[in-house]
Coordinates of C-alpha atoms and ligand atoms in Angstrom, one line a residue:
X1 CA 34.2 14.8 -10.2
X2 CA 34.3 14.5 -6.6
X3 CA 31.1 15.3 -4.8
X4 CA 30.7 15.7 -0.9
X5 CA 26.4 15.5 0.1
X6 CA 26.1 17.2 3.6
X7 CA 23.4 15.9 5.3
X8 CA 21.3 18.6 7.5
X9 CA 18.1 17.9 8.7
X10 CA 17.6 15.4 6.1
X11 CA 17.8 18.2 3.4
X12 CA 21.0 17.5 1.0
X13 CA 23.3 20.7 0.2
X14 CA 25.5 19.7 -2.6
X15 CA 29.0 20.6 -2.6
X16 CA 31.8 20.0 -5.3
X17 CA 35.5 20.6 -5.9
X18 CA 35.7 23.5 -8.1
X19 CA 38.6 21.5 -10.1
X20 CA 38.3 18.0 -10.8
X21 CA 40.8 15.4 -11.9
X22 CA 39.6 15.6 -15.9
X23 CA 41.6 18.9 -16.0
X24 CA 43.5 18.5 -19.4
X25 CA 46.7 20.2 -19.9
X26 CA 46.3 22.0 -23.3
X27 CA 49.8 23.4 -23.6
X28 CA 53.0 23.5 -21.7
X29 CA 55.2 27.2 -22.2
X30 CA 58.5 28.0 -21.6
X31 CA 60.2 27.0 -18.9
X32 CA 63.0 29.3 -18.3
X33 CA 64.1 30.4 -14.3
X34 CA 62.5 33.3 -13.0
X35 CA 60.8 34.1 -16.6
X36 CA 57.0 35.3 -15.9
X37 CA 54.8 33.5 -18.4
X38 CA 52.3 36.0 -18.4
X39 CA 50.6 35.9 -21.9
X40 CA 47.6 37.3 -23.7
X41 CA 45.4 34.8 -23.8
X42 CA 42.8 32.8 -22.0
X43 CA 41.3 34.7 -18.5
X44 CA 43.2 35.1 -15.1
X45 CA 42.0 32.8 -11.7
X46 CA 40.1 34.6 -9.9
X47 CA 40.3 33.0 -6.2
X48 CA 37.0 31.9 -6.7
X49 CA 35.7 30.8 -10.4
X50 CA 33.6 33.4 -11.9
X51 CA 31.4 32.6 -14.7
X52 CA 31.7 31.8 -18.0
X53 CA 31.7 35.0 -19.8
X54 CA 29.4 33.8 -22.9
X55 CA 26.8 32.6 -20.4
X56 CA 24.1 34.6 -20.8
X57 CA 20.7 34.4 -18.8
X58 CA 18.2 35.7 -21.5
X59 CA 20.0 32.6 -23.8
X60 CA 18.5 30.2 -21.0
X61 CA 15.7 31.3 -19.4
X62 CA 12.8 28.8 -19.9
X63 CA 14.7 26.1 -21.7
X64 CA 13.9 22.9 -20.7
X65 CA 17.2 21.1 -21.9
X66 CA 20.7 21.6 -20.1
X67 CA 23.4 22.1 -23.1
X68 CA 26.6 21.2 -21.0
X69 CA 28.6 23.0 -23.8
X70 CA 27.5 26.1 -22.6
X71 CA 29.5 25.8 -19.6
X72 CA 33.1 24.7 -21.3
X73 CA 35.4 27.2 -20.5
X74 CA 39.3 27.0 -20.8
X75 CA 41.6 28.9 -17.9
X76 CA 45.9 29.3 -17.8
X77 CA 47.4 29.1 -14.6
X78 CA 51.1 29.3 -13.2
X79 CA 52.8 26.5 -12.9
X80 CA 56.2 26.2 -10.8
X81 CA 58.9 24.0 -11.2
X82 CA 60.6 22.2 -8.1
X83 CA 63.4 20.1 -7.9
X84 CA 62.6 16.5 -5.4
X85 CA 64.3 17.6 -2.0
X86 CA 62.3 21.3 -2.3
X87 CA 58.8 20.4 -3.0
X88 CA 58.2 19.5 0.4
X89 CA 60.4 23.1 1.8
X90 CA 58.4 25.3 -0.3
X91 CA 54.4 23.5 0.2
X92 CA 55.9 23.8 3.8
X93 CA 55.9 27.4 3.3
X94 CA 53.1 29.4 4.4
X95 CA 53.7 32.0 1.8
X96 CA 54.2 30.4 -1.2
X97 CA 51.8 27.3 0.2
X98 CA 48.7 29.8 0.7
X99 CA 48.8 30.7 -3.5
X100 CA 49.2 27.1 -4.3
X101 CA 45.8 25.1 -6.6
X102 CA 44.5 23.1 -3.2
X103 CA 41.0 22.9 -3.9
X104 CA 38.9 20.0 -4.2
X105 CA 41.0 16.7 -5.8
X106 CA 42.7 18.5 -8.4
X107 CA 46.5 18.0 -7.5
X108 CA 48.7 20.6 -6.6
X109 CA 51.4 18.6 -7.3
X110 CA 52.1 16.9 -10.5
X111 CA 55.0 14.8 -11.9
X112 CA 57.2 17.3 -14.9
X113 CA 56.9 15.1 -18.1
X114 CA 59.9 16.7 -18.9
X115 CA 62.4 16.3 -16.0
X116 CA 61.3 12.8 -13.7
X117 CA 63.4 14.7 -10.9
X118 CA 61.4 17.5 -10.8
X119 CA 57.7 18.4 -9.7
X120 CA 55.2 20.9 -11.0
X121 CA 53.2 23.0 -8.8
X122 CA 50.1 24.2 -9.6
X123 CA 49.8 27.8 -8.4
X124 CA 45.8 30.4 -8.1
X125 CA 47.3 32.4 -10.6
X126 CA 48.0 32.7 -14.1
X127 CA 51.5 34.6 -13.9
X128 CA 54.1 35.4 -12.1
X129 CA 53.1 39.2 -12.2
X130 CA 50.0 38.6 -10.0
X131 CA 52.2 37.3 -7.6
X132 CA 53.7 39.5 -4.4
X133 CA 56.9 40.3 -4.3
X134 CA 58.1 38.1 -1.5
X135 CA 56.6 35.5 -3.0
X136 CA 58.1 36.1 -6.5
X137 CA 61.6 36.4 -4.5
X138 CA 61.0 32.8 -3.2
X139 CA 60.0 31.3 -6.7
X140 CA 63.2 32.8 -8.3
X141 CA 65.6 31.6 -5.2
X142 CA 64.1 28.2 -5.3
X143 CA 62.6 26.9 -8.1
X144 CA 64.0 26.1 -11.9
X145 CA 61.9 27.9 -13.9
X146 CA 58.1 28.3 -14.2
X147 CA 55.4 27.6 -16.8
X148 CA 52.0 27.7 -17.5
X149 CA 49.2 25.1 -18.0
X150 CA 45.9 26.0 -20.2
X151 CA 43.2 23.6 -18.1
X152 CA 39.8 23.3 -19.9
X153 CA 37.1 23.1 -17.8
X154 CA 33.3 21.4 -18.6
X155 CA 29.6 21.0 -16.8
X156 CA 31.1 18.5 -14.6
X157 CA 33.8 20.9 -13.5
X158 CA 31.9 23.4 -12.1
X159 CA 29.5 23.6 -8.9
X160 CA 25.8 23.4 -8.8
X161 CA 25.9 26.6 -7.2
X162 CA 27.7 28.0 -10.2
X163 CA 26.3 26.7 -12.7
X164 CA 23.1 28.0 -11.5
X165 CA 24.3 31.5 -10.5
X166 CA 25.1 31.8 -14.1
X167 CA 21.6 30.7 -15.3
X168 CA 19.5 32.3 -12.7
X169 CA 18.9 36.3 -12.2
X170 CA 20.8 37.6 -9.5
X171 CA 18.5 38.4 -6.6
X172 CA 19.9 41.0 -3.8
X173 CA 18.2 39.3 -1.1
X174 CA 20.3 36.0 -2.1
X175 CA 23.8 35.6 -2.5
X176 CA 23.3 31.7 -3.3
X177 CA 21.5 30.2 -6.1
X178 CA 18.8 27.2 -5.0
X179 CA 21.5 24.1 -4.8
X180 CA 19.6 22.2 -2.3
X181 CA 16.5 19.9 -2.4
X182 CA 14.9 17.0 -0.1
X183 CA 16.0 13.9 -1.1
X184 CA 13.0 10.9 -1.1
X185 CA 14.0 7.8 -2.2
X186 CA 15.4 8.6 -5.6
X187 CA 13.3 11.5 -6.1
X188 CA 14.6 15.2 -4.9
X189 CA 12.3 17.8 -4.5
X190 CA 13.0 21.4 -4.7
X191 CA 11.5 24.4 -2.9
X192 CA 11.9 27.1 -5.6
X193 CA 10.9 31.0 -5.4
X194 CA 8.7 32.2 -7.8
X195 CA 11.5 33.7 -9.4
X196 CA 13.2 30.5 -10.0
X197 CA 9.9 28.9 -11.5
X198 CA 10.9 30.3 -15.1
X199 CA 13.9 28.3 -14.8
X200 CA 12.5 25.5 -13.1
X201 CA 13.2 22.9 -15.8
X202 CA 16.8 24.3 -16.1
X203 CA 17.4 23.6 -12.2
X204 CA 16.4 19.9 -12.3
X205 CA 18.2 19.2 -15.2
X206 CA 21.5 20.6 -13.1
X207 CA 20.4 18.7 -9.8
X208 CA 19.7 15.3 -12.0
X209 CA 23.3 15.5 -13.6
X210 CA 25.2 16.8 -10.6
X211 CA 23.8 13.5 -8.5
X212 CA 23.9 10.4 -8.5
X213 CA 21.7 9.3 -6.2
X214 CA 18.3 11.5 -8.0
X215 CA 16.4 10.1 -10.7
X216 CA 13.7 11.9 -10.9
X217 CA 13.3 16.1 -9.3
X218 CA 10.6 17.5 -8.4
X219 CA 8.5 20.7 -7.8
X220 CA 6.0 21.1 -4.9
X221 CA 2.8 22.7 -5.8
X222 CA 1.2 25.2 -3.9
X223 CA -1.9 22.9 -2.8
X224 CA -1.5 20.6 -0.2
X225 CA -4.5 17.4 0.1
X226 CA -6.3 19.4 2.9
X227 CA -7.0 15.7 4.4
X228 CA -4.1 13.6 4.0
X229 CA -1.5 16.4 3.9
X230 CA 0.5 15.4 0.4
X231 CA 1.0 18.0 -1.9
X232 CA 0.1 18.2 -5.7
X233 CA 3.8 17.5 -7.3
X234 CA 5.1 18.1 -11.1
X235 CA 7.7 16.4 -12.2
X236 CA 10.9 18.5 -13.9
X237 CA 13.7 16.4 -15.2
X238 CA 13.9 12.4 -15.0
X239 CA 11.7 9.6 -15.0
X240 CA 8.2 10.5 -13.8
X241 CA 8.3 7.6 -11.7
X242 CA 7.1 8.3 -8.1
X243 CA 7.2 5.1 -6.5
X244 CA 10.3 4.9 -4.0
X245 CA 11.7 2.7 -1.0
X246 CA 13.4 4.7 1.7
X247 CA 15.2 3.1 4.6
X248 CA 14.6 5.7 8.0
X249 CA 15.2 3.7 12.3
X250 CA 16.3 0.3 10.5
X251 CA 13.3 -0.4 7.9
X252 CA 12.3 0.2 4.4
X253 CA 9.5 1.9 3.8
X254 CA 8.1 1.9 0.0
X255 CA 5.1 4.4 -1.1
X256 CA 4.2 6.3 -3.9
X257 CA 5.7 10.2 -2.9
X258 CA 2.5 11.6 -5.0
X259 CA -0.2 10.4 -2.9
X260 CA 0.7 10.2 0.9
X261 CA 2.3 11.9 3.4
X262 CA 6.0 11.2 4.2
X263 CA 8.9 14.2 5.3
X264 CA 12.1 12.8 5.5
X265 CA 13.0 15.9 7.9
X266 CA 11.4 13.7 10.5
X267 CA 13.5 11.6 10.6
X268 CA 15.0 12.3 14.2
X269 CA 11.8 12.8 15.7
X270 CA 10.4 9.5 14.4
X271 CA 14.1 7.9 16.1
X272 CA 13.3 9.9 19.2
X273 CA 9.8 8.5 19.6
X274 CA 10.9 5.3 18.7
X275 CA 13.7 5.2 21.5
X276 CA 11.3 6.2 23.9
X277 CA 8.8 3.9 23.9
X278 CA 9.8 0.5 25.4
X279 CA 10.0 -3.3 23.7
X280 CA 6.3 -5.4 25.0
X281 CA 4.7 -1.8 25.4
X282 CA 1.3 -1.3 23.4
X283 CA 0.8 1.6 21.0
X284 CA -2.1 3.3 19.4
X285 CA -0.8 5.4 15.8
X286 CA -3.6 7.7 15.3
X287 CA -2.2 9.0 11.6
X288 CA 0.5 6.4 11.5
X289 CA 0.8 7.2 7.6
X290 CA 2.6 4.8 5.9
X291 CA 4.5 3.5 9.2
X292 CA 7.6 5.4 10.3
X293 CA 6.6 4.8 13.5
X294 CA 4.2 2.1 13.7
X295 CA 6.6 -0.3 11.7
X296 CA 10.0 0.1 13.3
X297 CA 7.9 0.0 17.0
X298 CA 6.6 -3.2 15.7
X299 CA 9.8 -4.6 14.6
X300 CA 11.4 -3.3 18.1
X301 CA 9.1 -5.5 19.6
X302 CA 6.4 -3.6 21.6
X303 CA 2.3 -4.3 20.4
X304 CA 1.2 -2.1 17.9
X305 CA -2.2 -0.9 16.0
X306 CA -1.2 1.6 13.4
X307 CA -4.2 3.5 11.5
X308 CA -4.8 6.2 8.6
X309 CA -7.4 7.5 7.2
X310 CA -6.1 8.1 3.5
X311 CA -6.7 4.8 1.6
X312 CA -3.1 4.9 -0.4
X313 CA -1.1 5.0 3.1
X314 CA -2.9 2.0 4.7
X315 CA -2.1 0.2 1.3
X316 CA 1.2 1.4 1.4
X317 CA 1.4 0.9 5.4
X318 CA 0.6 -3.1 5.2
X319 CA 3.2 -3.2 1.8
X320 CA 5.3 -2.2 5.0
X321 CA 4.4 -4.2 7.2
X322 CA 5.0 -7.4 5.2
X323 CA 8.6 -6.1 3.7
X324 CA 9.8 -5.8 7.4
X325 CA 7.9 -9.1 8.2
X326 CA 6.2 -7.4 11.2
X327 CA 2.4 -8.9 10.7
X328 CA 2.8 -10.6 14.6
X329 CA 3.1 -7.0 16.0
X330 CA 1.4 -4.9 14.1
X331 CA -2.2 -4.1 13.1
X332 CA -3.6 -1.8 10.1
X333 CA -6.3 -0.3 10.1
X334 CA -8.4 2.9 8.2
X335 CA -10.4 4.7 10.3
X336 CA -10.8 8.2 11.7
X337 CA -8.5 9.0 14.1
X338 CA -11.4 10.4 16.3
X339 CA -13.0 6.9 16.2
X340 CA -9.9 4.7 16.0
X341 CA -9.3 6.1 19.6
X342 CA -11.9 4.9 21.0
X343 CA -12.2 1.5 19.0
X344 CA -8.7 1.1 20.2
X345 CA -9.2 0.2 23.6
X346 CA -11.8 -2.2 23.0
X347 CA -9.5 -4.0 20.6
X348 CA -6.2 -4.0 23.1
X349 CA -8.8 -5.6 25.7
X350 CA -11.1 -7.7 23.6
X351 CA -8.1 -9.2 20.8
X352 CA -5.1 -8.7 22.6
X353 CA -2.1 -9.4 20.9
X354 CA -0.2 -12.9 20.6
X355 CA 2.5 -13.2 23.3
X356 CA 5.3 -12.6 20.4
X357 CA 8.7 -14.0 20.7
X358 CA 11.1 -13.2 17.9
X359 CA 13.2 -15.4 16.6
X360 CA 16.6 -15.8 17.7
X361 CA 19.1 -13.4 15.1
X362 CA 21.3 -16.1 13.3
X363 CA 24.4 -14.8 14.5
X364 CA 23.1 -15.5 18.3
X365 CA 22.1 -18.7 16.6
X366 CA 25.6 -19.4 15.5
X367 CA 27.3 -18.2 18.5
X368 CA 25.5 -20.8 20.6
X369 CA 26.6 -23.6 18.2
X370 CA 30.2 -22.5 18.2
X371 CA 30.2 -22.7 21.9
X372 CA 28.6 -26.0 22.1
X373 CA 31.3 -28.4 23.1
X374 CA 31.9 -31.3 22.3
X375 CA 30.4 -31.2 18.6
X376 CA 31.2 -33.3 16.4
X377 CA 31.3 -31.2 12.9
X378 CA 28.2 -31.3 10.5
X379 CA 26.1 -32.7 13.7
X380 CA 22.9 -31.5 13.8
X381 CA 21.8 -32.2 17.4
X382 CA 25.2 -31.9 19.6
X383 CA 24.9 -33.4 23.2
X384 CA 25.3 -29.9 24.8
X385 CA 25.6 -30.0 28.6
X386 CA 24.5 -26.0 28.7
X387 CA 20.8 -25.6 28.3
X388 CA 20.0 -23.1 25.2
X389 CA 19.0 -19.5 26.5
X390 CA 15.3 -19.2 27.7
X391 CA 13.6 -17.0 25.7
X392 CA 11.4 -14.3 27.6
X393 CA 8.1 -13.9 26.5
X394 CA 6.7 -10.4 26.6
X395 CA 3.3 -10.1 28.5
X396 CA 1.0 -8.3 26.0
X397 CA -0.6 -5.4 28.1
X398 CA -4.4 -5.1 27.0
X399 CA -4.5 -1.6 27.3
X400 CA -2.8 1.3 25.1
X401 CA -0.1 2.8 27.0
X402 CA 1.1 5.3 24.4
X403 CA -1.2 7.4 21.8
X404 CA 0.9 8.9 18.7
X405 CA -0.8 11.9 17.1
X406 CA 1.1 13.2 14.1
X407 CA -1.0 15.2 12.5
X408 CA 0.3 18.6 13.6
X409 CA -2.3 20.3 12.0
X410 CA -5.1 19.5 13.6
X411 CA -4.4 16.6 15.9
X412 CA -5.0 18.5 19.4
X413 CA -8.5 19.0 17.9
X414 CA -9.1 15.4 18.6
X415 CA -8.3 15.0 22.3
X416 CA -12.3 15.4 23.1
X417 CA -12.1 11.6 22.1
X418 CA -10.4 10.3 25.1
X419 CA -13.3 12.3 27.2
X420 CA -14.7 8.2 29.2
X421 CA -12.4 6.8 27.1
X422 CA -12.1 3.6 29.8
X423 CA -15.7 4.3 31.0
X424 CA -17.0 1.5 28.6
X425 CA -14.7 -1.1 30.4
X426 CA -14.9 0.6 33.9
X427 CA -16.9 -2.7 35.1
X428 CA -15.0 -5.2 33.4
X429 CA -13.9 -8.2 35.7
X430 CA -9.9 -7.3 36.5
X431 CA -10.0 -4.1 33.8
X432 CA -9.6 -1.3 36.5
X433 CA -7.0 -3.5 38.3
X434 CA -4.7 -3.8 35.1
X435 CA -4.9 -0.2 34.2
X436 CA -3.4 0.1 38.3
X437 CA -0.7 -2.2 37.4
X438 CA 0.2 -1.1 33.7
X439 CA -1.0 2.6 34.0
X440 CA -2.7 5.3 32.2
X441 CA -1.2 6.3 28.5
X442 CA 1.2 8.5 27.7
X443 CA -0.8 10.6 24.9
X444 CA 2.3 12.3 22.4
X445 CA 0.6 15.2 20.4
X446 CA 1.7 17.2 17.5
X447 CA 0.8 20.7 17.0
X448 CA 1.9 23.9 15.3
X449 CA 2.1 26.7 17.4
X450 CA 3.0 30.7 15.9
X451 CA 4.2 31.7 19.2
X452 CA 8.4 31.0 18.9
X453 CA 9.5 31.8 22.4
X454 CA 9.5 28.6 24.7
X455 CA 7.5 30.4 27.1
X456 CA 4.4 31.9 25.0
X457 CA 4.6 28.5 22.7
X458 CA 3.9 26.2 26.2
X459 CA 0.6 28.7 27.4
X460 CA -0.7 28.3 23.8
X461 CA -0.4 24.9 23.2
X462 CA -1.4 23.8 27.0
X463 CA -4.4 26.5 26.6
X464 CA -5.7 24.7 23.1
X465 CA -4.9 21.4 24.9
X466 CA -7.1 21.8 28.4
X467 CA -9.6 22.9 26.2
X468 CA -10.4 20.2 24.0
X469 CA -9.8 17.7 26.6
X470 CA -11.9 19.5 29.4
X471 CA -8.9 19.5 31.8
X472 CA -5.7 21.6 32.3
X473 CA -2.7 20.5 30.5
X474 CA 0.0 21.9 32.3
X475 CA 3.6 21.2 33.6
X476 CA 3.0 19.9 36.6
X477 CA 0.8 17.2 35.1
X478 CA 2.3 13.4 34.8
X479 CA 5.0 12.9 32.3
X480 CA 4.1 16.2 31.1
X481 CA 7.0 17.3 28.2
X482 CA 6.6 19.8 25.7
X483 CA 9.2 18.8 22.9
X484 CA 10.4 20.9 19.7
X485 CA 10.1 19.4 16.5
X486 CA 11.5 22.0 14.2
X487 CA 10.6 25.0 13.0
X488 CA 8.6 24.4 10.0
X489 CA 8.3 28.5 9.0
X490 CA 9.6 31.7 9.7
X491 CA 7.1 32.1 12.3
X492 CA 5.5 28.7 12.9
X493 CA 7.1 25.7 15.2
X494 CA 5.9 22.3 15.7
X495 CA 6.1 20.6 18.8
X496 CA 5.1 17.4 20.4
X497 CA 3.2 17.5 23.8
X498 CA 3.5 14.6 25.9
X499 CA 1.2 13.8 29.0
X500 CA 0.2 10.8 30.9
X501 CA -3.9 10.4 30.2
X502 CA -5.2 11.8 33.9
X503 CA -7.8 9.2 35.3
X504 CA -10.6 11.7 35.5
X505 CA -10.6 12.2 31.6
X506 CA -10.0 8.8 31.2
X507 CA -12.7 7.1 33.6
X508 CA -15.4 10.2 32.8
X509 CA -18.6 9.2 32.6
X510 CA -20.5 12.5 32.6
X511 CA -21.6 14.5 29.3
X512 CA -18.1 16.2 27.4
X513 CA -17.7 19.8 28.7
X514 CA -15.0 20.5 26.7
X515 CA -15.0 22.4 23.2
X516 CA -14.6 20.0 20.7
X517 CA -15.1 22.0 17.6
X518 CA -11.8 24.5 18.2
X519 CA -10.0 24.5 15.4
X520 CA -5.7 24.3 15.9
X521 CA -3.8 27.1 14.7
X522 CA -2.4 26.7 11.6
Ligands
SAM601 C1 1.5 14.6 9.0 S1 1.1 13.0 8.4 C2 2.0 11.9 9.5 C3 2.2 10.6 9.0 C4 3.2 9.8 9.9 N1 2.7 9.5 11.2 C5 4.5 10.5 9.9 O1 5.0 10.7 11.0 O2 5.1 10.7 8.9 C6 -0.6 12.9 9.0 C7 -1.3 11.7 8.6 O3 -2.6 11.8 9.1 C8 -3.5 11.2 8.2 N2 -4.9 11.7 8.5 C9 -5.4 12.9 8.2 N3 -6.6 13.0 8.7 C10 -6.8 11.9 9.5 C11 -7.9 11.5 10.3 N4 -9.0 12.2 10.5 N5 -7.8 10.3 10.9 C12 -6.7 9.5 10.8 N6 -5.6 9.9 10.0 C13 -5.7 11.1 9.4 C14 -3.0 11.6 6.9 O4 -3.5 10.7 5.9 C15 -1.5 11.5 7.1 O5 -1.0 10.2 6.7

C-alpha cells in the first residue's frame, strides 16, 4: 500500500493509491484479436472507485471494531496485449495512454505469463465496448488480442477517504469524509462534527490502520482547562497511552498530550521567533509551556528564563531541558506570568547567567585534528604550529531584552506589569547605563483578535494594547510589527504584536493609570 502524508500546517491529510501492488489476478480470459471480453460478471471501473455495494451505513454506525472484510470487493478490467517494440508506440499515445490503469503503484504494464514477448496493459475499463471508437480502432490495428483480469481488492486497497465515505452519512455541505487529524507524537487527534461522533470509534480505527506512524487517535472534548489551555481528551482506537516525544526547531520535546498545552500547528511561528532572536541575547518566556521556545533559544545559545504556571508543564519543561542538555542556558520556573515579569528583572541583574561557551561540535573537533600537520597517528597531543580557534565568550546581558507572551487568550491583559518595571533598579550603580548600551526589550505578544481585515485587526489589538499598558501602541512606535499567526476560526485570527518596551512605561514611577482588569477578546 503506498501512502503519501502531505504535510500542511502541521495537520496530516492522508492520501493513498486507489490500487496497490497486492492486486491478485483471479482469472485470465480469452485472448483472441480484436475480441471484446465484455462478460456478465463482477462491476465495471468507474473512473473513480465507488463503493462497495454491500456496504451499508445502518450495518456500521456505532461499532467500535473495524471488520476489514467488509470492504473486499473484486473488480474485472480490460487488459490489452502488446507485442515488445509497441508498448512504448501506443503508452506514447495520448489516446489510448489517457484510458490506461496509472494510478497509484499499481502497474500499468505487466509481463504476459503466456507470451515473454509480449506485454499486458492494464486499461480503466472493463471491456472493450466502453471504449470509443477511435480507441477501439487503435487496439484492433495494434495489439494481439485483449483480455481481462478479475483484481480483488481489500481494506488496504482502498482510501481513507473511501472507506469512510462508505461508513459515514453523506452530508450536502461536505463532499469529503474527515481523513485528516493532527499528528502529536504518536498520537493523532481528530476534529469530528457532531455528526461524525456516532461513528467516532469507526474513524480511529480507519486512521490507526491506514498509518503507520499513529498509535493511539484521539477525540478533543469540548472543554478546554480554562487556565492552562489543554483540552479534556478521550481516547478511540489504540493504546491509551498519552505520553509522547516530538522533535519541532532541532529538539525533542516529551510531555504528556493530556495535561499541557502543546499545538504542533505552531510549529513555524515558534521557528520564526526562534530565528529572530539572536545567540547571547536574554529572554523572559512568560507561558513558555513545556519549552518550544525557551528550549531551542537555550540550546541556540542566547540566556534564557522560561516559566509556566501549570505544574505538569514546568515538570515536563525541565524533563526538556535536561534531554537537550541545556541546564547552562536555561532557567525554570512556575510562577504567574504577571509576577514572573517583574521577578524577572531582578533575576537577569541580581543572578546573571554564567558566561556559557559551548563546547566545540565533534566534527569541528575532528576537522582541526585532520588539519594538524605533522601528526603522528594515534598522538594525542600533536606539535601543532597553528593555535586552536579562540573560542568567543558571549557577554551575558543582565537585563531582558525580549518578553515572549504566548498565551493568546489573555496575555495582552498582562502588559500593566511592565508599568516601573526598571523603576526598582533605576538607582542601581551602572543599571541605567547598561539598559543605554543593551536597550529596552522587545515585548512579542499573542492575542486573538475577531476583526479579519489587516486594517481593523491592527486598531483593535493596538487599542486593547495602549490600554493595559497606559501608552499608545501604534506603528510608529520602535520595532513596532504586528505579525499573523493563523487564523484559528472562521472569524477569529491570532497574531503576535511586537514593540520595543518605551522608556516611560518602563522607568514609571508614578501610580498605574492604565486599565488592568480588561479582559482580551476571545
Ligand atoms: C497557549 S500555551 C503556550 C505554550 C507555549 N509557549 C507554546 O508556544 O506552545 C499558554 C501557556 O500559558 C500557561 N499559563 C496560563 N496562565 C498562565 C499564567 N497566569 N502565568 C503563566 N503561565 C500561564 C499555560 O499553562 C500554557 O502552558
Amino acid at each position: 500500500m503506498l501512502w503519501r502524508v502531505a504535510h500542511s500546517r502541521s495537520s496530516f491529510k492522508l492520501y493513498q493509491s486507489r490500487w496497490a501492488n497486492r492486486l491478485a489476478i483471479v482469472r485470465a480470459m480469452s485472448t483472441a484479436a480484436g475480441h471484446s471480453n465484455a462478460e456478465a460478471g463482477p462491476s465495471t471501473l468507474p473512473s473513480r472507485f465507488s463503493l462497495p455495494a454491500h456496504i451499508s451505513i445502518s450495518n456500521l454506525e456505532g461499532r467500535k471494531e473495524l471488520d476489514k472484510s467488509l470492504f473486499d470487493v473484486r473488480v474485472k478490467i480490460l487488459t490489452v496485449r502488446l507485442e515488445g517494440p509497441n508498448v512504448n508506440r501506443m503508452i506514447s499515445n495520448r489516446l489510448f495512454r489517457q484510458h490506461t490503469l496509472d494510478i497509484g503503484r499499481a502497474k500499468a504494464i505487466i509481463p504476459d505469463p503466456s507470451d515473454r514477448n509480449c506485454k499486458l496493459v492494464r486499461m480503466k475499463v472493463s471491456s472493450e465496448d466502453e471504449l470509443p471508437e477511435d480507441v477501439r480502432e487503435l487496439i484492433k490495428s495494434e495489439a494481439n488480442g485483449t483480455s481481462t483480469e478479475e483484481l480483488v481488492l481489500g481494506f488496504d486497497d482502498w482510501s481513507t477517504s473511501e472507506i469512510l465515505n462508505s461508513i459515514l452519512p453523506k452530508d450536502s455541505n461536505d463532499e469529503f469524509a474527515p481523513s485528516s487529524f493532527t499528528l502529536t507524537g504518536h498520537i493523532g487527534h481528530v476534529n469530528l462534527k457532531e455528526e461524525w461522533l456516532p461513528y467516532k470509534y469507526l474513524i480511529a480505527q480507519v486512521m490507526l490502520h491506514k498509518n503507520a506512524a499513529l498509535r493511539t487517535v484521539v477525540n478533543k472534548l469540548d472543554q478546554i482547562n480554562a487556565a492552562y489551555r489543554f483540552f479534556d481528551m478521550e481516547v478511540l482506537a489504540g493504546e491509551p497511552d498519552m505520553l509522547t516525544t516530538v522533535s519541532e526547531s532541532g529538539c525533542s520535546f516529551t510531555f504528556d498530550f493530556s495535561k499541557v498545552y502543546w499545538n504542533s500547528r505552531l510549529q513555524h511561528e515558534h521557528e520564526r521567533m526562534i530565528q529572530s532572536i539572536q545567540r547571547g541575547e536574554t529572554v523572559a518566556d512568560v507561558m513558555a509551556g513545556v519549552g518550544p521556545f525557551a528550549v531551542p533559544l537555550a540550546k541556540k545559545g542566547c540566556y534564557v528564563l522560561g516559566n509556566d504556571l501549570n505544574p505538569e508543564s514546568v515538570k515536563w519543561m525541565r524533563k526538556n531541558q535536561e534531554n537537550n542538555k541545556v541546564q547552562a542556558t536555561l532557567r525554570v520556573t512556575e510562577s504567574d506570568g504577571r509576577e514572573f515579569i517583574k521577578q524577572s528583572v531582578m533575576t537577569f541583574w541580581n543572578h546573571p547567567f554564567e558566561p556559557y561557551n559551548p563546547a566545540p561540535k565533534n566534527k569541528d573537533k575532528s576537522k582541526r585534528n585532520r588539519s594538524a600537520p605533522g601528526q603522528p597517528p594515534g598522538a594525542t597531543h600533536p606539535p601543532s604550529p597553528t593555535p586552536p580557534p579562540v573560542l568567543k565568550t558571549l557577554a551575558t546581558p543582565q537585563v531582558p531584552q525580549h518578553f515572549i507572551m504566548n498565551l493568546p487568550d489573555s496575555a495582552l491583559t498582562f502588559l500593566d506589569a511592565f508599568w516601573g518595571l526598571y523603576a526598582p533598579l533605576a538607582l542601581e550603580p551602572g543599571f541605567e547605563e547598561l539598559v543605554k548600551s543593551v536597550g529596552l526589550p522587545l515585548v512579542h505578544v499573542y492575542c486573538f483578535t475577531r476583526e479579519l481585515d489587516p486594517a481593523p485587526a491592527e486598531r483593535d489589538i493596538c487599542e486593547r494594547a495602549s490600554a493595559v499598558l497606559a501608552y499608545t501602541v501604534e506603528p510608529s512606535m520602535a520595532d513596532f510589527k504586528l505579525h499573523p499567526v493563523r487564523r484559528v476560526a472562521p472569524k477569529k485570527d491570532m497574531y503576535c504584536l511586537t514593540f520595543r518596551l518605551p522608556a516611560e512605561v518602563a522607568f514609571a514611577t508614578g501610580p498605574y493609570p492604565g486599565e488592568a482588569s480588561q479582559q482580551d477578546a476571545h
